[in-house]
mmCIF file of C-alpha atoms in Angstrom:
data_model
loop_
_atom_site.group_PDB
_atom_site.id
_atom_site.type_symbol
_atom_site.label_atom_id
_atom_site.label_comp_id
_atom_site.label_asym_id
_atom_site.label_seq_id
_atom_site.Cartn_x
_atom_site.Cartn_y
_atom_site.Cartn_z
ATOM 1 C CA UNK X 1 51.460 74.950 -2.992
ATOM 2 C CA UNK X 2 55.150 74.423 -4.251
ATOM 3 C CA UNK X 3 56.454 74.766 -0.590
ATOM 4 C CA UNK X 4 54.144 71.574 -0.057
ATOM 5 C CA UNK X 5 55.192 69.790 -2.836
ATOM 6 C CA UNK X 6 58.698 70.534 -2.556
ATOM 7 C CA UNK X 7 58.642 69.678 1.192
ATOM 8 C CA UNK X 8 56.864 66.492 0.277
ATOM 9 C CA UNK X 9 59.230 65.401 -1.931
ATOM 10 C CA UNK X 10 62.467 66.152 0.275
ATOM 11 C CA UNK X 11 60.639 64.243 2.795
ATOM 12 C CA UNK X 12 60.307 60.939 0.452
ATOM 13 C CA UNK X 13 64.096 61.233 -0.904
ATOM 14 C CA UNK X 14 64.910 61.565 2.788
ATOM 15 C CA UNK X 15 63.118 58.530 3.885
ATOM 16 C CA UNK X 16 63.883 56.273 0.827
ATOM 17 C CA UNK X 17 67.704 57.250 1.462
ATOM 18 C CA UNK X 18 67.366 56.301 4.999
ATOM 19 C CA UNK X 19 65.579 52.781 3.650
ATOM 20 C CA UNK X 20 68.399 52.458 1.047
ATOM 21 C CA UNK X 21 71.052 52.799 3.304
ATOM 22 C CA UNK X 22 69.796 50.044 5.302
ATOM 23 C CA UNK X 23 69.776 46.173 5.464
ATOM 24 C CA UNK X 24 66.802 43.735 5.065
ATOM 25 C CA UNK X 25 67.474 39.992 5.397
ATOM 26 C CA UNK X 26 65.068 36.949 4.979
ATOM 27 C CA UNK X 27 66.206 33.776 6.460
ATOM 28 C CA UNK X 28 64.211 30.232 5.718
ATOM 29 C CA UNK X 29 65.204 27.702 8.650
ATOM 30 C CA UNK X 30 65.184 23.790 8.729
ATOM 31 C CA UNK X 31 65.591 22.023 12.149
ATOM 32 C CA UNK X 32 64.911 18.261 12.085
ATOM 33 C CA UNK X 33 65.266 16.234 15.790
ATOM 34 C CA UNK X 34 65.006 12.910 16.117
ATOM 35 C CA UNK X 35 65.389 9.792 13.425
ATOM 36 C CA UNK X 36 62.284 9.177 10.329
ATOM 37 C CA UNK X 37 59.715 6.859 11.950
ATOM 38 C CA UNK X 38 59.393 3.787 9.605
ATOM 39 C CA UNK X 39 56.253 1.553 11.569
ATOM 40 C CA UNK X 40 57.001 -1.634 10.324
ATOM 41 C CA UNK X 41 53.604 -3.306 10.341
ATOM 42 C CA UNK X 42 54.289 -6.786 10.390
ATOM 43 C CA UNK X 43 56.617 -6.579 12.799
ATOM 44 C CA UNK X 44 54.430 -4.928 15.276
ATOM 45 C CA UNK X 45 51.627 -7.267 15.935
ATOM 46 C CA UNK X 46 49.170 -6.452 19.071
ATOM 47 C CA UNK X 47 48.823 -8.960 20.990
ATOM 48 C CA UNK X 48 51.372 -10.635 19.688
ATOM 49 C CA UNK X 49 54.708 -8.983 19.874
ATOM 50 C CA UNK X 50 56.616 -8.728 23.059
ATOM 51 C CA UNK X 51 58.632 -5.730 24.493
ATOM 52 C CA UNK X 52 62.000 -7.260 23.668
ATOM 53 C CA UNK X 53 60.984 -7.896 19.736
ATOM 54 C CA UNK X 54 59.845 -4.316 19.804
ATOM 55 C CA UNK X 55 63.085 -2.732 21.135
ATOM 56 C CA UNK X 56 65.207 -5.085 19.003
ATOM 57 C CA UNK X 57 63.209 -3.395 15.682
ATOM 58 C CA UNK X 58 63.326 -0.293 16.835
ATOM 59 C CA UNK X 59 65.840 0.757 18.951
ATOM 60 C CA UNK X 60 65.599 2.680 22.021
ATOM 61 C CA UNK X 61 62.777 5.013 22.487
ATOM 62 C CA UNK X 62 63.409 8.230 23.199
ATOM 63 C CA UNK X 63 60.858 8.378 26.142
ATOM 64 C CA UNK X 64 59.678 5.971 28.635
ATOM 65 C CA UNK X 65 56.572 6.331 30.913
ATOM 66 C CA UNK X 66 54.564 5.002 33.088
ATOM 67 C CA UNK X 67 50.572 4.837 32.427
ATOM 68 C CA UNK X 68 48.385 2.664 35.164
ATOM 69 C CA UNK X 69 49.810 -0.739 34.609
ATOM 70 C CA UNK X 70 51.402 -0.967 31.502
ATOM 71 C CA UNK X 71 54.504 0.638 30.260
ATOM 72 C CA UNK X 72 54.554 3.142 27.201
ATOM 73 C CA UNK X 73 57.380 3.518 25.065
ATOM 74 C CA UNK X 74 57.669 6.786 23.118
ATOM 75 C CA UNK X 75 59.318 7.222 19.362
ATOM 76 C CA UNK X 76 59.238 10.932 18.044
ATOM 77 C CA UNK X 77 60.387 12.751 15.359
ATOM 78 C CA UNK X 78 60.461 16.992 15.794
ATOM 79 C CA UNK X 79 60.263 18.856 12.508
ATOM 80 C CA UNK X 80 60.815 22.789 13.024
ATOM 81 C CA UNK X 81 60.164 25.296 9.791
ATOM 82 C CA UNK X 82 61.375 28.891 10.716
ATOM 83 C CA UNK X 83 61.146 32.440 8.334
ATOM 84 C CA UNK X 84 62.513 35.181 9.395
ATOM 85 C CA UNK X 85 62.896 38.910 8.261
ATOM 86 C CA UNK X 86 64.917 41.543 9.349
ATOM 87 C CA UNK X 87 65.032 45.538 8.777
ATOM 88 C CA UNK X 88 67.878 47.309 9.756
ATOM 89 C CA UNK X 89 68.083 51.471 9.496
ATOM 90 C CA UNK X 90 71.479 53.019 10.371
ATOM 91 C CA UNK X 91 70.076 56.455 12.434
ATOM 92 C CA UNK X 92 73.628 58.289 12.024
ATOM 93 C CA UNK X 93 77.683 57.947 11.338
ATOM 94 C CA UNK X 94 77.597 60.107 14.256
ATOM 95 C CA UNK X 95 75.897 58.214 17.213
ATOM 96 C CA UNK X 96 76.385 54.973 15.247
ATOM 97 C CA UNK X 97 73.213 53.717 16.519
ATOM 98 C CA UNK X 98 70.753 51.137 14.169
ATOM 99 C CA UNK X 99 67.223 50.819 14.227
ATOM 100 C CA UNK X 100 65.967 47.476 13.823
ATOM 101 C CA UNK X 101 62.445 45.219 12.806
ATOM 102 C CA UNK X 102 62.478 41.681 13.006
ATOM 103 C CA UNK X 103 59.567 39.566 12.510
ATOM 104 C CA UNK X 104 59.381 35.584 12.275
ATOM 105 C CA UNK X 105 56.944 32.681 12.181
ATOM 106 C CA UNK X 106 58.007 29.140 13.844
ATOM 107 C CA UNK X 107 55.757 25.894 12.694
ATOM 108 C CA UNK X 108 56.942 22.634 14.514
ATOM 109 C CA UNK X 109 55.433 19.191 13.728
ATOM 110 C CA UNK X 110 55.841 15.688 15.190
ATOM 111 C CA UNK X 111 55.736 12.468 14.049
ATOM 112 C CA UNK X 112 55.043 9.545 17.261
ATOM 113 C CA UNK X 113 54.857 6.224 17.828
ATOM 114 C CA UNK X 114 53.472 5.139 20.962
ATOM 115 C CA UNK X 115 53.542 1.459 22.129
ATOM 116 C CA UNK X 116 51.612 0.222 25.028
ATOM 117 C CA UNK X 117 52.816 -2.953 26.829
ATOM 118 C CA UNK X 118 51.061 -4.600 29.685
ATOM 119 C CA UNK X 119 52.140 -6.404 32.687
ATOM 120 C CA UNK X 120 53.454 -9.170 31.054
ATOM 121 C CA UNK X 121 55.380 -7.255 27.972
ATOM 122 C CA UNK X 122 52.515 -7.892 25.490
ATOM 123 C CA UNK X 123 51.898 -4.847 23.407
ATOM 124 C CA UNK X 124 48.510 -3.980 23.855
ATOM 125 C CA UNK X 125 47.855 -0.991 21.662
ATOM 126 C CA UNK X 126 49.497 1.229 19.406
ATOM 127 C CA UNK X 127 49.445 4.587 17.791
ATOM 128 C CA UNK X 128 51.011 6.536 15.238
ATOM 129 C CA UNK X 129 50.327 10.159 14.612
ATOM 130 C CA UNK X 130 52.597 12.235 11.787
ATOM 131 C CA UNK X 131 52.577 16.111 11.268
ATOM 132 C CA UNK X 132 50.932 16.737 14.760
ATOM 133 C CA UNK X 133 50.962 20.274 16.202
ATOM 134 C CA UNK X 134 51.928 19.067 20.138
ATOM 135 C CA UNK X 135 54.299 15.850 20.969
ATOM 136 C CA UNK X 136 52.584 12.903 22.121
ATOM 137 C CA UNK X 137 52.918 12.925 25.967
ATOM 138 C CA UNK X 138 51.866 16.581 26.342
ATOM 139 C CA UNK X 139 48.462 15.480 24.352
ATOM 140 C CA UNK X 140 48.131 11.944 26.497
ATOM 141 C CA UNK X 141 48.271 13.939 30.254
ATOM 142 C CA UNK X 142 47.162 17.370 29.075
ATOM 143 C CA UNK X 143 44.053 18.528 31.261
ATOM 144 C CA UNK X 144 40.448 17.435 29.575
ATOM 145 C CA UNK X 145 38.238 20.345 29.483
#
């Protein structure tokens, strides 16, 4: 029974040295693409506000498409939240080899602002969407099931 024990516990001091000697690391990441979307509301009137008003209040969008008849313009804001942990275990001085975990968990949101303009460069409808989990042209043509 002492062999056991003692075994046991050469075994743990062996393995906590090994985890001592090592290196953990936690990183916490921020990514933001694209400028805040501010929908000014009076400014943006359907039926009412033209394509040329529209780009003069907001800028340039950052995507342009094509959808039957009437154009849509695309504003979008990407917000990516990252954690990440690492384990690191030198094996030896000898071989100088490492044995490494890593482990990490991405979230990205995005804010979007679509405007629809028709034919004549009326805007038609609009839509505004924050903290979704997919951008807004991969939810407009994704496959219905």
């Amino acid at each position: 029974m002492d062999f056991r024990i003692n075994s046991l516990l050469a075994s743990i001091i062996v393995f906590v040295n090994v985890l001592l000697s090592g290196c953990i690391t936690y990183q916490i990441a921020k990514y933001v693409e694209g400028d805040e979307l501010i929908v000014p509301r009076e400014e943006l009137e359907v039926g009412k506000t033209t394509l040329e008003e529209a780009l003069s209040v907001l800028g340039a969008p950052d995507r342009v498409a094509k959808v039957g008849l009437e154009n849509l313009l695309v504003y979008e804001r990407a917000l990516l939240y990252r954690n990440r942990i690492k384990v690191g275990i030198p094996l030896s001085e000898l071989i100088r080899g490492s044995f490494d975990i890593a482990a990490y968990g991405t979230l990205v949101r995005y804010d979007s602002l679509a405007l629809f303009f028709n034919t004549e460069g009326i805007l038609s409808h609009k839509t505004f969407e924050k903290g979704s989990s997919h951008p807004y042209l991969k939810t407009l043509f994704a496959d219905k099931q």
